[in-house]
mmCIF file of C-alpha atoms in Angstrom:
data_model
loop_
_atom_site.group_PDB
_atom_site.id
_atom_site.type_symbol
_atom_site.label_atom_id
_atom_site.label_comp_id
_atom_site.label_asym_id
_atom_site.label_seq_id
_atom_site.Cartn_x
_atom_site.Cartn_y
_atom_site.Cartn_z
ATOM 1 C CA MET A 1 71.285 3.296 0.269
ATOM 2 C CA SER A 2 70.488 3.323 -3.440
ATOM 3 C CA ASP A 3 66.815 2.615 -2.730
ATOM 4 C CA PHE A 4 66.702 5.547 -0.317
ATOM 5 C CA LYS A 5 68.214 7.895 -2.894
ATOM 6 C CA GLN A 6 65.725 6.775 -5.512
ATOM 7 C CA THR A 7 62.809 7.479 -3.139
ATOM 8 C CA HIS A 8 64.311 10.807 -2.118
ATOM 9 C CA THR A 9 64.445 12.040 -5.703
ATOM 10 C CA ASN A 10 61.074 10.657 -6.792
ATOM 11 C CA ILE A 11 58.389 13.310 -6.253
ATOM 12 C CA ALA A 12 55.439 10.895 -6.567
ATOM 13 C CA GLU A 13 56.884 8.539 -3.975
ATOM 14 C CA ARG A 14 57.698 11.396 -1.610
ATOM 15 C CA ARG A 15 54.116 12.662 -1.815
ATOM 16 C CA PHE A 16 52.810 9.157 -1.157
ATOM 17 C CA LEU A 17 55.027 8.724 1.906
ATOM 18 C CA GLY A 18 54.007 12.171 3.113
ATOM 19 C CA SER A 19 50.308 11.289 2.873
ATOM 20 C CA MET A 20 50.956 8.041 4.780
ATOM 21 C CA LEU A 21 52.763 9.906 7.556
ATOM 22 C CA LYS A 22 49.790 12.273 7.896
ATOM 23 C CA LEU A 23 47.638 9.286 8.877
ATOM 24 C CA LEU A 24 49.927 8.785 11.891
ATOM 25 C CA ARG A 25 49.562 12.337 13.178
ATOM 26 C CA PRO A 26 47.871 12.738 16.588
ATOM 27 C CA SER A 27 44.144 13.482 16.489
ATOM 28 C CA ILE A 28 43.073 17.122 16.888
ATOM 29 C CA ARG A 29 40.690 17.462 19.825
ATOM 30 C CA VAL A 30 38.753 20.658 19.299
ATOM 31 C CA SER A 31 35.061 21.554 19.153
ATOM 32 C CA ILE A 32 33.492 22.770 15.918
ATOM 33 C CA ILE A 33 33.107 26.288 17.335
ATOM 34 C CA GLU A 34 36.749 26.333 18.468
ATOM 35 C CA TRP A 35 37.833 25.033 15.071
ATOM 36 C CA ALA A 36 35.872 27.685 13.160
ATOM 37 C CA GLU A 37 37.121 30.556 15.326
ATOM 38 C CA THR A 38 40.721 29.286 15.162
ATOM 39 C CA TYR A 39 41.124 28.425 11.488
ATOM 40 C CA ARG A 40 38.496 30.362 9.507
ATOM 41 C CA ILE A 41 39.244 33.772 8.033
ATOM 42 C CA LEU A 42 36.272 35.162 6.095
ATOM 43 C CA THR A 43 37.000 36.930 2.818
ATOM 44 C CA ASN A 44 34.763 39.406 0.996
ATOM 45 C CA GLU A 45 33.917 36.589 -1.408
ATOM 46 C CA GLU A 46 32.251 34.679 1.440
ATOM 47 C CA SER A 47 30.708 37.443 3.557
ATOM 48 C CA HIS A 48 30.563 41.186 4.136
ATOM 49 C CA HIS A 49 31.818 40.409 7.681
ATOM 50 C CA ILE A 50 35.466 39.828 6.761
ATOM 51 C CA GLY A 51 38.097 38.637 9.221
ATOM 52 C CA LYS A 52 38.140 35.891 11.848
ATOM 53 C CA PHE A 53 34.969 33.834 12.042
ATOM 54 C CA ASP A 54 32.786 34.636 15.062
ATOM 55 C CA CYS A 55 30.134 32.058 15.966
ATOM 56 C CA ASN A 56 28.556 34.518 18.419
ATOM 57 C CA ARG A 57 27.121 36.518 15.515
ATOM 58 C CA ILE A 58 24.301 33.957 15.431
ATOM 59 C CA PRO A 59 23.811 32.826 19.061
ATOM 60 C CA ALA A 60 20.906 30.506 18.224
ATOM 61 C CA LEU A 61 23.214 28.183 16.284
ATOM 62 C CA GLU A 62 25.479 27.540 19.286
ATOM 63 C CA TYR A 63 23.250 24.646 20.379
ATOM 64 C CA VAL A 64 23.215 23.180 16.874
ATOM 65 C CA TYR A 65 27.029 23.215 16.918
ATOM 66 C CA ASP A 66 26.933 21.321 20.227
ATOM 67 C CA CYS A 67 24.580 18.699 18.774
ATOM 68 C CA LEU A 68 26.764 18.314 15.682
ATOM 69 C CA HIS A 69 29.824 17.805 17.883
ATOM 70 C CA ASN A 70 28.077 15.196 20.072
ATOM 71 C CA ARG A 71 28.866 11.865 18.383
ATOM 72 C CA PHE A 72 25.917 10.148 20.088
ATOM 73 C CA ILE A 73 23.347 12.473 18.515
ATOM 74 C CA TYR A 74 22.882 10.748 15.163
ATOM 75 C CA THR A 75 20.283 12.915 13.385
ATOM 76 C CA ILE A 76 20.204 16.726 13.226
ATOM 77 C CA VAL A 77 17.045 18.324 11.781
ATOM 78 C CA ALA A 78 16.743 22.072 11.226
ATOM 79 C CA MET A 79 13.358 23.578 10.335
ATOM 80 C CA LYS A 80 14.555 26.995 9.298
ATOM 81 C CA ALA A 81 14.094 30.123 7.261
ATOM 82 C CA SER A 82 16.571 31.301 4.639
ATOM 83 C CA GLN A 83 19.598 33.518 5.333
ATOM 84 C CA ILE A 84 20.164 32.410 8.948
ATOM 85 C CA GLY A 85 23.748 31.190 8.542
ATOM 86 C CA TRP A 86 22.940 27.504 7.968
ATOM 87 C CA SER A 87 25.420 27.136 5.090
ATOM 88 C CA GLU A 88 28.234 28.583 7.216
ATOM 89 C CA LEU A 89 27.335 26.189 10.024
ATOM 90 C CA THR A 90 27.415 23.143 7.740
ATOM 91 C CA ASN A 91 30.631 24.387 6.111
ATOM 92 C CA ASN A 92 32.231 24.627 9.552
ATOM 93 C CA PHE A 93 31.103 21.085 10.338
ATOM 94 C CA ILE A 94 32.466 19.781 7.022
ATOM 95 C CA GLY A 95 35.781 21.603 7.492
ATOM 96 C CA TRP A 96 36.119 20.378 11.078
ATOM 97 C CA ALA A 97 35.399 16.785 9.992
ATOM 98 C CA ILE A 98 37.907 16.904 7.113
ATOM 99 C CA HIS A 99 40.635 18.390 9.313
ATOM 100 C CA THR A 100 40.133 16.500 12.587
ATOM 101 C CA ASN A 101 38.219 13.314 11.737
ATOM 102 C CA PRO A 102 38.521 12.578 7.992
ATOM 103 C CA CYS A 103 35.989 10.123 6.572
ATOM 104 C CA LYS A 104 33.586 9.692 3.645
ATOM 105 C CA ILE A 105 31.107 12.592 3.457
ATOM 106 C CA GLN A 106 28.131 12.968 1.115
ATOM 107 C CA TRP A 107 26.185 16.236 0.742
ATOM 108 C CA ALA A 108 22.975 15.861 -1.251
ATOM 109 C CA PHE A 109 20.884 18.452 -3.121
ATOM 110 C CA PRO A 110 17.474 18.369 -4.858
ATOM 111 C CA GLY A 111 19.077 19.011 -8.260
ATOM 112 C CA ARG A 112 22.366 19.383 -10.065
ATOM 113 C CA GLU A 113 22.214 23.172 -10.368
ATOM 114 C CA PRO A 114 21.808 23.793 -6.593
ATOM 115 C CA SER A 115 24.868 21.609 -5.978
ATOM 116 C CA ARG A 116 26.873 23.608 -8.559
ATOM 117 C CA ILE A 117 25.829 26.921 -6.978
ATOM 118 C CA TYR A 118 26.705 25.674 -3.500
ATOM 119 C CA SER A 119 30.098 24.424 -4.686
ATOM 120 C CA ARG A 120 30.932 27.625 -6.583
ATOM 121 C CA GLU A 121 29.575 30.231 -4.154
ATOM 122 C CA LYS A 122 29.963 28.581 -0.746
ATOM 123 C CA LEU A 123 32.287 25.581 -0.692
ATOM 124 C CA LYS A 124 35.117 26.598 -3.031
ATOM 125 C CA PRO A 125 35.689 30.043 -1.412
ATOM 126 C CA PHE A 126 35.557 28.347 1.999
ATOM 127 C CA PHE A 127 38.219 25.795 1.049
ATOM 128 C CA ASP A 128 40.416 28.387 -0.680
ATOM 129 C CA GLY A 129 40.231 30.768 2.274
ATOM 130 C CA THR A 130 40.938 28.181 4.980
ATOM 131 C CA LYS A 131 44.635 27.279 4.869
ATOM 132 C CA VAL A 132 44.428 24.028 6.857
ATOM 133 C CA LEU A 133 41.893 22.723 4.322
ATOM 134 C CA ARG A 134 43.585 24.173 1.260
ATOM 135 C CA ASP A 135 46.754 22.298 2.207
ATOM 136 C CA ILE A 136 45.118 18.865 2.421
ATOM 137 C CA ILE A 137 42.274 18.834 -0.146
ATOM 138 C CA ASN A 138 42.842 17.599 -3.713
ATOM 139 C CA ILE A 139 46.594 17.203 -3.233
ATOM 140 C CA GLY A 140 48.037 15.862 -6.497
ATOM 141 C CA VAL A 141 44.680 15.955 -8.341
ATOM 142 C CA ALA A 142 45.277 16.815 -12.008
ATOM 143 C CA LYS A 143 41.860 18.380 -12.598
ATOM 144 C CA GLU A 144 39.578 19.593 -9.827
ATOM 145 C CA SER A 145 35.889 18.668 -9.842
ATOM 146 C CA PHE A 146 33.040 20.817 -8.555
ATOM 147 C CA ASN A 147 31.385 17.838 -6.835
ATOM 148 C CA TYR A 148 34.243 15.650 -5.587
ATOM 149 C CA PHE A 149 36.982 16.640 -3.137
ATOM 150 C CA LYS A 150 39.622 14.128 -2.063
ATOM 151 C CA PHE A 151 41.704 14.220 1.102
ATOM 152 C CA ALA A 152 43.714 11.719 3.139
ATOM 153 C CA GLY A 153 41.271 9.415 4.926
ATOM 154 C CA GLY A 154 38.156 10.147 2.889
ATOM 155 C CA PHE A 155 36.341 12.400 0.434
ATOM 156 C CA LEU A 156 33.496 14.904 0.147
ATOM 157 C CA LYS A 157 30.998 14.159 -2.602
ATOM 158 C CA LEU A 158 28.172 16.472 -3.717
ATOM 159 C CA THR A 159 25.285 14.464 -5.155
ATOM 160 C CA THR A 160 21.876 14.983 -6.704
ATOM 161 C CA LEU A 161 18.928 13.178 -5.137
ATOM 162 C CA GLY A 162 16.937 13.558 -8.333
ATOM 163 C CA ALA A 163 18.832 10.564 -9.709
ATOM 164 C CA ILE A 164 18.516 7.160 -8.058
ATOM 165 C CA GLY A 165 22.167 6.381 -8.737
ATOM 166 C CA SER A 166 23.198 9.316 -6.553
ATOM 167 C CA SER A 167 21.111 8.280 -3.551
ATOM 168 C CA LYS A 168 22.019 4.582 -3.753
ATOM 169 C CA THR A 169 25.775 4.764 -3.264
ATOM 170 C CA SER A 170 28.312 2.985 -1.078
ATOM 171 C CA SER A 171 28.117 3.130 2.719
ATOM 172 C CA ILE A 172 28.876 6.631 3.970
ATOM 173 C CA PRO A 173 29.032 7.614 7.668
ATOM 174 C CA VAL A 174 28.345 11.367 7.301
ATOM 175 C CA ILE A 175 25.487 12.564 5.088
ATOM 176 C CA GLY A 176 23.882 15.968 4.728
ATOM 177 C CA VAL A 177 20.715 16.769 2.769
ATOM 178 C CA GLU A 178 19.821 20.311 1.711
ATOM 179 C CA GLU A 179 16.135 21.242 1.306
ATOM 180 C CA PRO A 180 14.752 17.672 1.496
ATOM 181 C CA ASP A 181 11.207 18.898 0.803
ATOM 182 C CA ASP A 182 12.308 19.752 -2.746
ATOM 183 C CA VAL A 183 13.463 16.174 -3.391
ATOM 184 C CA LYS A 184 11.265 13.823 -5.421
ATOM 185 C CA ASP A 185 9.172 11.390 -3.356
ATOM 186 C CA ASP A 186 10.026 8.447 -5.574
ATOM 187 C CA VAL A 187 12.589 8.110 -8.366
ATOM 188 C CA LYS A 188 11.867 5.397 -10.948
ATOM 189 C CA GLY A 189 9.954 3.256 -8.477
ATOM 190 C CA GLN A 190 12.938 2.900 -6.139
ATOM 191 C CA GLY A 191 11.168 4.292 -3.079
ATOM 192 C CA ASP A 192 11.586 7.448 -1.027
ATOM 193 C CA THR A 193 14.905 9.099 -1.871
ATOM 194 C CA LEU A 194 15.587 10.305 1.676
ATOM 195 C CA GLU A 195 15.020 6.807 3.034
ATOM 196 C CA ASN A 196 17.425 5.445 0.406
ATOM 197 C CA VAL A 197 20.042 7.871 1.685
ATOM 198 C CA LYS A 198 19.502 6.749 5.292
ATOM 199 C CA ARG A 199 20.092 3.135 4.270
ATOM 200 C CA ARG A 200 23.637 4.045 3.252
ATOM 201 C CA GLN A 201 24.393 4.363 6.977
ATOM 202 C CA GLU A 202 22.863 1.139 8.269
ATOM 203 C CA THR A 203 26.254 -0.566 8.692
ATOM 204 C CA PHE A 204 27.544 2.168 11.022
ATOM 205 C CA PRO A 205 26.654 2.103 14.746
ATOM 206 C CA ILE A 206 25.529 5.182 16.671
ATOM 207 C CA GLY A 207 28.617 7.207 17.494
ATOM 208 C CA PHE A 208 30.171 6.665 14.078
ATOM 209 C CA LYS A 209 27.595 8.266 11.794
ATOM 210 C CA LYS A 210 25.744 11.540 11.350
ATOM 211 C CA LEU A 211 22.684 12.512 9.274
ATOM 212 C CA ILE A 212 22.032 16.241 8.871
ATOM 213 C CA PHE A 213 19.140 17.749 6.980
ATOM 214 C CA GLY A 214 17.725 21.206 7.052
ATOM 215 C CA GLY A 215 15.300 23.244 5.006
ATOM 216 C CA THR A 216 12.174 25.325 4.851
ATOM 217 C CA PRO A 217 8.909 23.336 5.149
ATOM 218 C CA THR A 218 6.680 23.411 2.106
ATOM 219 C CA ASP A 219 3.341 21.547 2.258
ATOM 220 C CA LYS A 220 2.077 21.233 5.825
ATOM 221 C CA ASP A 221 1.698 17.613 7.023
ATOM 222 C CA PHE A 222 3.709 16.412 3.995
ATOM 223 C CA SER A 223 7.004 18.042 4.864
ATOM 224 C CA ARG A 224 10.054 15.856 5.554
ATOM 225 C CA VAL A 225 11.583 18.704 7.538
ATOM 226 C CA GLU A 226 8.473 19.230 9.666
ATOM 227 C CA SER A 227 8.069 15.492 10.206
ATOM 228 C CA GLY A 228 11.712 15.135 11.255
ATOM 229 C CA TYR A 229 11.430 18.106 13.593
ATOM 230 C CA ASN A 230 8.253 16.720 15.213
ATOM 231 C CA GLN A 231 10.094 13.468 15.934
ATOM 232 C CA SER A 232 12.999 15.324 17.560
ATOM 233 C CA ASN A 233 13.349 17.000 20.951
ATOM 234 C CA LYS A 234 12.055 20.206 19.276
ATOM 235 C CA LEU A 235 14.857 22.445 20.483
ATOM 236 C CA VAL A 236 13.778 26.092 20.110
ATOM 237 C CA PHE A 237 15.930 29.165 20.687
ATOM 238 C CA LYS A 238 14.285 31.942 22.712
ATOM 239 C CA ALA A 239 15.274 35.591 22.942
ATOM 240 C CA LYS A 240 15.061 37.571 26.204
ATOM 241 C CA CYS A 241 12.712 40.566 26.112
ATOM 242 C CA HIS A 242 14.465 43.683 27.429
ATOM 243 C CA HIS A 243 11.138 44.977 28.804
ATOM 244 C CA CYS A 244 9.637 42.044 30.738
ATOM 245 C CA GLU A 245 12.693 39.711 30.668
ATOM 246 C CA ASP A 246 10.559 36.771 29.538
ATOM 247 C CA LEU A 247 12.111 34.244 27.156
ATOM 248 C CA ILE A 248 10.314 34.590 23.828
ATOM 249 C CA GLU A 249 10.292 32.254 20.841
ATOM 250 C CA LEU A 250 10.932 34.252 17.674
ATOM 251 C CA SER A 251 7.745 33.446 15.794
ATOM 252 C CA LEU A 252 6.151 35.025 12.741
ATOM 253 C CA LYS A 253 2.965 35.203 14.806
ATOM 254 C CA ASN A 254 4.548 38.087 16.695
ATOM 255 C CA LEU A 255 5.595 39.967 13.555
ATOM 256 C CA LYS A 256 3.133 42.796 12.975
ATOM 257 C CA TYR A 257 2.660 44.892 9.829
ATOM 258 C CA ASP A 258 0.187 47.115 8.022
ATOM 259 C CA ASP A 259 -1.570 46.495 4.741
ATOM 260 C CA TYR A 260 -0.716 48.459 1.625
ATOM 261 C CA GLN A 261 -2.956 51.424 0.966
ATOM 262 C CA ASP A 262 -5.210 51.937 -2.086
ATOM 263 C CA ARG A 263 -5.756 48.148 -2.418
ATOM 264 C CA TYR A 264 -2.214 47.656 -3.715
ATOM 265 C CA ILE A 265 -1.107 44.009 -3.905
ATOM 266 C CA ASP A 266 2.611 43.267 -4.091
ATOM 267 C CA GLU A 267 3.847 40.397 -6.257
ATOM 268 C CA ILE A 268 5.796 38.899 -3.325
ATOM 269 C CA TYR A 269 4.201 40.227 -0.127
ATOM 270 C CA GLY A 270 0.582 40.470 -1.229
ATOM 271 C CA LYS A 271 -1.330 43.015 0.849
ATOM 272 C CA SER A 272 1.312 43.081 3.629
ATOM 273 C CA ASN A 273 3.673 46.063 3.630
ATOM 274 C CA PRO A 274 7.147 44.953 4.879
ATOM 275 C CA ASP A 275 8.241 48.574 5.368
ATOM 276 C CA THR A 276 5.873 48.867 8.341
ATOM 277 C CA ALA A 277 6.807 45.549 9.960
ATOM 278 C CA TYR A 278 7.819 45.408 13.638
ATOM 279 C CA TYR A 279 8.216 42.705 16.284
ATOM 280 C CA GLU A 280 5.927 42.674 19.316
ATOM 281 C CA CYS A 281 6.654 40.782 22.534
ATOM 282 C CA PRO A 282 3.698 38.442 23.137
ATOM 283 C CA SER A 283 4.143 38.704 26.921
ATOM 284 C CA CYS A 284 4.212 42.463 27.488
ATOM 285 C CA LEU A 285 3.128 43.693 24.009
ATOM 286 C CA ASN A 286 6.080 46.086 23.807
ATOM 287 C CA VAL A 287 7.659 46.719 20.413
ATOM 288 C CA TRP A 288 11.279 45.744 19.640
ATOM 289 C CA THR A 289 13.411 47.862 17.369
ATOM 290 C CA GLU A 290 15.901 46.082 15.100
ATOM 291 C CA ALA A 291 18.775 46.921 17.465
ATOM 292 C CA GLU A 292 16.771 45.741 20.473
ATOM 293 C CA LYS A 293 15.904 42.501 18.684
ATOM 294 C CA VAL A 294 19.594 41.784 18.052
ATOM 295 C CA ALA A 295 20.438 42.531 21.697
ATOM 296 C CA ASN A 296 17.552 40.365 22.945
ATOM 297 C CA ILE A 297 18.759 37.443 20.826
ATOM 298 C CA ALA A 298 22.289 37.818 22.213
ATOM 299 C CA ALA A 299 20.832 37.752 25.742
ATOM 300 C CA GLY A 300 18.641 34.715 25.000
#
């Protein structure tokens, strides 16, 4: 009885026993989309679309969510443009993994500053605004770190691939790499940094590991993103034209625009005037307005 009373009044021991009991809780069986739409509440710090998270805002990412949820799809490659919701997608995956299937997670960046920006502007507001994560991350940690988050059953570590020590770490089942084309090809003669990251997962069989990397291709034929995409099943989202009802890949080839007048050359856009840009269906040559484009994507 005396031992029980001592444990009951000792805060450190009570926290330890509480964390042990959490390991015995039944597993949460929910898809990533269901998790995001159940537990995420967007604040104005995260997005101008405040309120409950709605995955249907970006229909093209639905299939990426499905691939992320499928444990037998080991590698996810996204050849993408900027501002398409990729960070929110990866945040949802990270949050779902921490909450439902905790393990060691590493998220790698080309440099230290991008990892700081991601932590400050994306990850921290996401954790603070999602109660189920806020309640289990960094419990009992005296001083929080921008690049290391602890939770029962694992951790999330933000690393820099510009340093060989960051890419050659312990075995980690879940690894994400942001903008791999910006990573150095070889650090101090230790070989390709992305390949070094992949070796951290060699001890895990398919079904127990996940490698995710996405970015914008840089040099053609030398792009890690493009190479990874070409080795994949090349999944492409297609919108449905409201005129001819054909399924159309959203390609820059179909984006039309006029040149600036009076030989003006813009610092960013060159001779191309973005104010005159419009999208043209390659099948029927009809023009899509912005509202029609959004509707066609939703119908795709």
